[in-house]
mmCIF file of C-alpha atoms in Angstrom:
data_model
loop_
_atom_site.group_PDB
_atom_site.id
_atom_site.type_symbol
_atom_site.label_atom_id
_atom_site.label_comp_id
_atom_site.label_asym_id
_atom_site.label_seq_id
_atom_site.Cartn_x
_atom_site.Cartn_y
_atom_site.Cartn_z
ATOM 1 C CA GLU G 1 9.248 -13.455 12.268
ATOM 2 C CA ALA G 2 7.126 -10.695 13.792
ATOM 3 C CA GLY G 3 5.475 -8.324 11.347
ATOM 4 C CA VAL G 4 5.154 -4.559 11.346
ATOM 5 C CA ALA G 5 3.374 -3.415 14.498
ATOM 6 C CA GLN G 6 1.219 -0.303 14.725
ATOM 7 C CA SER G 7 -0.730 1.329 17.516
ATOM 8 C CA PRO G 8 -3.327 2.351 18.217
ATOM 9 C CA ARG G 9 -5.515 0.438 15.782
ATOM 10 C CA TYR G 10 -8.343 2.962 16.025
ATOM 11 C CA LYS G 11 -8.507 6.588 17.098
ATOM 12 C CA ILE G 12 -11.356 9.074 17.193
ATOM 13 C CA ILE G 13 -10.613 12.751 17.822
ATOM 14 C CA GLU G 14 -12.226 16.106 17.240
ATOM 15 C CA LYS G 15 -10.886 18.553 14.690
ATOM 16 C CA ARG G 16 -8.058 20.778 15.900
ATOM 17 C CA GLN G 17 -6.908 18.125 18.366
ATOM 18 C CA SER G 18 -3.555 16.418 18.029
ATOM 19 C CA VAL G 19 -2.873 12.705 17.564
ATOM 20 C CA ALA G 20 0.161 10.440 17.295
ATOM 21 C CA PHE G 21 0.653 7.039 15.727
ATOM 22 C CA TRP G 22 3.409 4.591 16.484
ATOM 23 C CA CYS G 23 5.118 2.037 14.250
ATOM 24 C CA ASN G 24 7.598 -0.707 15.053
ATOM 25 C CA PRO G 25 9.093 -2.147 11.843
ATOM 26 C CA ILE G 26 10.340 -5.635 11.223
ATOM 27 C CA SER G 27 13.645 -6.139 12.971
ATOM 28 C CA GLY G 28 16.575 -5.217 10.766
ATOM 29 C CA HIS G 29 14.550 -3.285 8.204
ATOM 30 C CA ALA G 30 16.386 -0.064 7.449
ATOM 31 C CA THR G 31 13.643 1.556 5.385
ATOM 32 C CA LEU G 32 10.359 2.702 6.886
ATOM 33 C CA TYR G 33 7.385 4.251 5.117
ATOM 34 C CA TRP G 34 4.214 6.011 6.253
ATOM 35 C CA TYR G 35 1.235 5.931 3.891
ATOM 36 C CA GLN G 36 -2.170 7.610 4.108
ATOM 37 C CA GLN G 37 -5.138 5.660 2.722
ATOM 38 C CA ILE G 38 -8.337 7.648 2.361
ATOM 39 C CA LEU G 39 -11.529 5.636 1.995
ATOM 40 C CA GLY G 40 -11.987 4.485 -1.591
ATOM 41 C CA GLN G 41 -8.427 5.241 -2.615
ATOM 42 C CA GLY G 42 -5.097 3.512 -2.708
ATOM 43 C CA PRO G 43 -2.368 4.311 -0.196
ATOM 44 C CA LYS G 44 -0.370 7.496 -0.751
ATOM 45 C CA LEU G 45 3.173 7.856 0.541
ATOM 46 C CA LEU G 46 3.645 10.523 3.187
ATOM 47 C CA ILE G 47 7.258 9.991 4.210
ATOM 48 C CA GLN G 48 10.109 7.541 3.761
ATOM 49 C CA PHE G 49 12.996 7.009 6.178
ATOM 50 C CA GLN G 50 16.285 5.278 5.552
ATOM 51 C CA ASN G 51 17.560 4.394 9.032
ATOM 52 C CA ASN G 52 16.816 7.635 10.913
ATOM 53 C CA GLY G 53 17.180 9.970 7.940
ATOM 54 C CA VAL G 54 14.365 11.272 5.739
ATOM 55 C CA VAL G 55 14.609 10.166 2.107
ATOM 56 C CA ASP G 56 11.357 11.598 0.780
ATOM 57 C CA ASP G 57 8.758 13.764 2.499
ATOM 58 C CA SER G 58 7.545 15.632 -0.551
ATOM 59 C CA GLN G 59 3.893 14.657 0.027
ATOM 60 C CA LEU G 60 3.836 15.270 3.775
ATOM 61 C CA PRO G 61 1.685 18.307 4.736
ATOM 62 C CA LYS G 62 4.397 19.805 6.874
ATOM 63 C CA ASP G 63 2.225 22.534 8.339
ATOM 64 C CA ARG G 64 0.388 19.935 10.384
ATOM 65 C CA PHE G 65 2.110 16.561 9.971
ATOM 66 C CA SER G 66 5.451 15.560 11.442
ATOM 67 C CA ALA G 67 7.295 12.279 11.720
ATOM 68 C CA GLU G 68 10.439 11.035 13.333
ATOM 69 C CA ARG G 69 12.365 7.819 13.539
ATOM 70 C CA LEU G 70 14.606 7.805 16.551
ATOM 71 C CA LYS G 71 17.606 5.496 16.536
ATOM 72 C CA GLY G 72 16.545 4.147 13.156
ATOM 73 C CA VAL G 73 13.961 1.758 14.598
ATOM 74 C CA ASP G 74 10.512 2.861 15.845
ATOM 75 C CA SER G 75 8.729 5.768 14.251
ATOM 76 C CA THR G 76 5.959 8.146 15.228
ATOM 77 C CA LEU G 77 3.698 10.160 12.959
ATOM 78 C CA LYS G 78 1.942 13.179 14.461
ATOM 79 C CA ILE G 79 -0.891 15.372 13.270
ATOM 80 C CA GLN G 80 -1.391 18.742 14.939
ATOM 81 C CA PRO G 81 -3.982 20.166 14.525
ATOM 82 C CA ALA G 82 -6.162 17.566 12.824
ATOM 83 C CA LYS G 83 -8.658 18.439 10.107
ATOM 84 C CA LEU G 84 -11.722 16.546 8.955
ATOM 85 C CA GLU G 85 -9.948 15.546 5.740
ATOM 86 C CA ASP G 86 -7.268 13.733 7.754
ATOM 87 C CA SER G 87 -9.745 10.912 8.419
ATOM 88 C CA ALA G 88 -8.025 7.908 6.865
ATOM 89 C CA VAL G 89 -6.097 4.739 7.582
ATOM 90 C CA TYR G 90 -2.424 5.378 8.270
ATOM 91 C CA LEU G 91 -0.248 2.493 7.156
ATOM 92 C CA CYS G 92 3.321 1.862 8.137
ATOM 93 C CA ALA G 93 5.559 -0.337 6.008
ATOM 94 C CA SER G 94 9.160 -1.434 6.276
ATOM 95 C CA SER G 95 11.713 -3.091 4.042
ATOM 96 C CA LEU G 96 15.305 -4.102 3.797
ATOM 97 C CA VAL G 97 17.225 -1.791 1.514
ATOM 98 C CA ARG G 98 16.219 -2.529 -2.057
ATOM 99 C CA ARG G 99 13.656 -5.165 -1.065
ATOM 100 C CA GLU G 100 9.877 -5.464 -0.982
ATOM 101 C CA GLN G 101 7.726 -3.579 1.507
ATOM 102 C CA PHE G 102 5.830 -5.270 4.331
ATOM 103 C CA PHE G 103 2.798 -3.456 5.694
ATOM 104 C CA GLY G 104 1.375 -3.192 9.187
ATOM 105 C CA PRO G 105 -2.371 -3.442 9.975
ATOM 106 C CA GLY G 106 -2.823 0.331 9.976
ATOM 107 C CA THR G 107 -4.382 2.887 12.301
ATOM 108 C CA ARG G 108 -7.878 4.044 11.411
ATOM 109 C CA LEU G 109 -8.289 7.732 12.305
ATOM 110 C CA THR G 110 -11.682 9.420 12.461
ATOM 111 C CA VAL G 111 -11.763 13.194 12.872
ATOM 112 C CA LEU G 112 -15.129 14.589 13.987
ATOM 113 C CA ALA Q 1 3.015 11.855 -14.580
ATOM 114 C CA GLN Q 2 3.305 8.516 -12.885
ATOM 115 C CA SER Q 3 -0.034 6.857 -12.262
ATOM 116 C CA VAL Q 4 -1.856 3.570 -11.928
ATOM 117 C CA THR Q 5 -5.385 2.987 -13.201
ATOM 118 C CA GLN Q 6 -7.621 0.186 -12.052
ATOM 119 C CA PRO Q 7 -10.743 0.673 -14.186
ATOM 120 C CA ASP Q 8 -13.008 -1.656 -12.234
ATOM 121 C CA ILE Q 9 -14.091 -0.376 -8.831
ATOM 122 C CA HIS Q 10 -16.088 -3.464 -7.910
ATOM 123 C CA ILE Q 11 -16.274 -6.944 -9.452
ATOM 124 C CA THR Q 12 -18.484 -9.855 -8.455
ATOM 125 C CA VAL Q 13 -17.676 -13.386 -9.555
ATOM 126 C CA SER Q 14 -19.085 -16.773 -8.689
ATOM 127 C CA GLU Q 15 -17.018 -19.158 -6.630
ATOM 128 C CA GLY Q 16 -15.057 -21.408 -8.966
ATOM 129 C CA ALA Q 17 -15.154 -18.939 -11.851
ATOM 130 C CA SER Q 18 -12.073 -17.371 -13.343
ATOM 131 C CA LEU Q 19 -10.959 -13.857 -12.457
ATOM 132 C CA GLU Q 20 -9.090 -11.068 -14.195
ATOM 133 C CA LEU Q 21 -8.428 -7.703 -12.566
ATOM 134 C CA ARG Q 22 -7.146 -4.965 -14.824
ATOM 135 C CA CYS Q 23 -4.281 -2.585 -14.165
ATOM 136 C CA ASN Q 24 -2.761 0.036 -16.447
ATOM 137 C CA TYR Q 25 0.193 2.187 -15.510
ATOM 138 C CA SER Q 26 2.015 5.269 -16.645
ATOM 139 C CA TYR Q 27 5.667 5.399 -15.658
ATOM 140 C CA GLY Q 28 8.600 7.147 -17.277
ATOM 141 C CA ALA Q 29 11.257 4.571 -16.506
ATOM 142 C CA THR Q 30 11.353 0.800 -16.367
ATOM 143 C CA PRO Q 31 8.568 -0.070 -13.950
ATOM 144 C CA TYR Q 32 8.562 -2.453 -11.075
ATOM 145 C CA LEU Q 33 4.986 -3.734 -10.729
ATOM 146 C CA PHE Q 34 3.151 -5.182 -7.762
ATOM 147 C CA TRP Q 35 -0.226 -6.564 -6.756
ATOM 148 C CA TYR Q 36 -1.322 -6.333 -3.128
ATOM 149 C CA VAL Q 37 -4.443 -7.662 -1.415
ATOM 150 C CA GLN Q 38 -6.157 -6.035 1.543
ATOM 151 C CA SER Q 39 -8.793 -7.769 3.657
ATOM 152 C CA PRO Q 40 -11.100 -5.637 5.827
ATOM 153 C CA GLY Q 41 -9.235 -4.161 8.783
ATOM 154 C CA GLN Q 42 -5.946 -5.606 7.613
ATOM 155 C CA GLY Q 43 -2.789 -4.256 6.095
ATOM 156 C CA LEU Q 44 -1.612 -4.948 2.576
ATOM 157 C CA GLN Q 45 -0.214 -8.339 1.648
ATOM 158 C CA LEU Q 46 2.003 -8.760 -1.384
ATOM 159 C CA LEU Q 47 0.583 -11.214 -3.932
ATOM 160 C CA LEU Q 48 3.265 -10.969 -6.587
ATOM 161 C CA LYS Q 49 5.811 -8.674 -8.176
ATOM 162 C CA TYR Q 50 7.458 -8.110 -11.550
ATOM 163 C CA PHE Q 51 10.944 -6.703 -11.988
ATOM 164 C CA SER Q 52 12.264 -8.138 -15.221
ATOM 165 C CA GLY Q 53 12.508 -11.336 -17.223
ATOM 166 C CA ASP Q 54 9.548 -13.638 -17.793
ATOM 167 C CA THR Q 55 6.481 -11.478 -18.288
ATOM 168 C CA LEU Q 56 4.172 -14.023 -16.644
ATOM 169 C CA VAL Q 57 4.736 -14.057 -12.908
ATOM 170 C CA GLN Q 58 3.337 -16.437 -10.354
ATOM 171 C CA GLY Q 59 2.306 -15.349 -6.911
ATOM 172 C CA ILE Q 60 0.810 -16.681 -3.737
ATOM 173 C CA LYS Q 61 -2.700 -18.117 -3.367
ATOM 174 C CA GLY Q 62 -2.798 -19.273 -6.996
ATOM 175 C CA PHE Q 63 -2.609 -15.794 -8.530
ATOM 176 C CA GLU Q 64 -0.611 -14.843 -11.588
ATOM 177 C CA ALA Q 65 -0.107 -11.641 -13.551
ATOM 178 C CA GLU Q 66 1.138 -10.819 -17.015
ATOM 179 C CA PHE Q 67 3.221 -7.762 -17.865
ATOM 180 C CA LYS Q 68 2.500 -6.341 -21.310
ATOM 181 C CA ARG Q 69 4.794 -3.422 -22.046
ATOM 182 C CA SER Q 70 3.076 -2.519 -25.313
ATOM 183 C CA GLN Q 71 -0.229 -2.095 -23.481
ATOM 184 C CA SER Q 72 1.243 -0.692 -20.240
ATOM 185 C CA SER Q 73 -0.753 -3.309 -18.416
ATOM 186 C CA PHE Q 74 -0.222 -5.739 -15.561
ATOM 187 C CA ASN Q 75 -3.455 -7.707 -15.192
ATOM 188 C CA LEU Q 76 -4.017 -10.111 -12.323
ATOM 189 C CA ARG Q 77 -5.614 -13.491 -12.962
ATOM 190 C CA LYS Q 78 -6.787 -16.547 -11.086
ATOM 191 C CA PRO Q 79 -8.317 -19.597 -12.797
ATOM 192 C CA SER Q 80 -10.740 -20.536 -10.008
ATOM 193 C CA VAL Q 81 -11.839 -18.097 -7.328
ATOM 194 C CA HIS Q 82 -12.448 -19.171 -3.735
ATOM 195 C CA TRP Q 83 -14.779 -17.407 -1.299
ATOM 196 C CA SER Q 84 -11.748 -16.441 0.777
ATOM 197 C CA ASP Q 85 -10.453 -14.337 -2.132
ATOM 198 C CA ALA Q 86 -13.071 -11.680 -1.424
ATOM 199 C CA ALA Q 87 -11.028 -8.582 -0.590
ATOM 200 C CA GLU Q 88 -9.707 -5.403 -2.142
ATOM 201 C CA TYR Q 89 -6.874 -5.642 -4.648
ATOM 202 C CA PHE Q 90 -4.352 -2.911 -5.349
ATOM 203 C CA CYS Q 91 -1.962 -2.592 -8.252
ATOM 204 C CA ALA Q 92 1.180 -0.521 -7.637
ATOM 205 C CA VAL Q 93 4.165 0.697 -9.608
ATOM 206 C CA GLY Q 94 7.597 1.762 -8.427
ATOM 207 C CA GLY Q 95 11.016 2.444 -9.796
ATOM 208 C CA GLY Q 96 12.700 -0.165 -7.679
ATOM 209 C CA TYR Q 97 14.020 -0.375 -4.212
ATOM 210 C CA GLY Q 98 15.909 2.103 -2.180
ATOM 211 C CA GLY Q 99 15.938 5.864 -2.221
ATOM 212 C CA SER Q 100 12.993 7.694 -3.644
ATOM 213 C CA GLN Q 101 12.605 4.970 -6.241
ATOM 214 C CA GLY Q 102 11.383 2.716 -3.472
ATOM 215 C CA ASN Q 103 8.138 4.636 -3.236
ATOM 216 C CA LEU Q 104 5.066 2.888 -4.545
ATOM 217 C CA ILE Q 105 2.253 4.542 -6.498
ATOM 218 C CA PHE Q 106 -1.003 2.717 -5.953
ATOM 219 C CA GLY Q 107 -4.179 2.462 -7.967
ATOM 220 C CA LYS Q 108 -7.530 3.096 -6.302
ATOM 221 C CA GLY Q 109 -8.204 -0.588 -5.892
ATOM 222 C CA THR Q 110 -10.752 -3.141 -7.103
ATOM 223 C CA LYS Q 111 -13.104 -4.669 -4.591
ATOM 224 C CA LEU Q 112 -13.786 -8.338 -5.294
ATOM 225 C CA SER Q 113 -16.982 -9.997 -4.102
ATOM 226 C CA VAL Q 114 -17.460 -13.749 -4.436
ATOM 227 C CA LYS Q 115 -20.938 -15.239 -4.591
ATOM 228 C CA PRO Q 116 -21.608 -18.864 -3.701
#
């Protein structure tokens, strides 16, 4: 069974630029999560989707972050414009409803 | 407020020695507890989980953890550490699966180094 796929794996941008990350969950997983992991900290949830609907985006900085999950499968997370403090690893996870989460390898973002 | 505390930032053990990583949580409802491991450049892999029942849970790679409600703890243990266990370990708490209760709250992690 293929795992959660993410791309790109690494991205370097300058502040005020925009960037997008892509996630392909495990086939059949209805729930998809985006986490932000800042160096030295544990992952923090940004947004949770159930199929293509948002369940929880209370910790998403909506002035600069946006996310969508078209057709309830793939998802993209966008940052526009990026700030220095957005440097982090962005992790995507997916799960069946009411089951454990499986994580992708993450995208490491560096904002200069 | 819901939170997870991992008091040890970095631990070094000798190969073959026993290991215990500490985790304390604060959660208003019945907690679901998890331990994940993260190797450099990799995502998180689930080691074990506790939902209910037997308070001693077995996981993959020879790890086990014990839930102690009275101490709000969920410590991870392994009787004999292998060099390949060197990684970062995260404890997490959630209210269950589905809806907003599916969200996990993570500790800051404990980095494990293994010396030969």
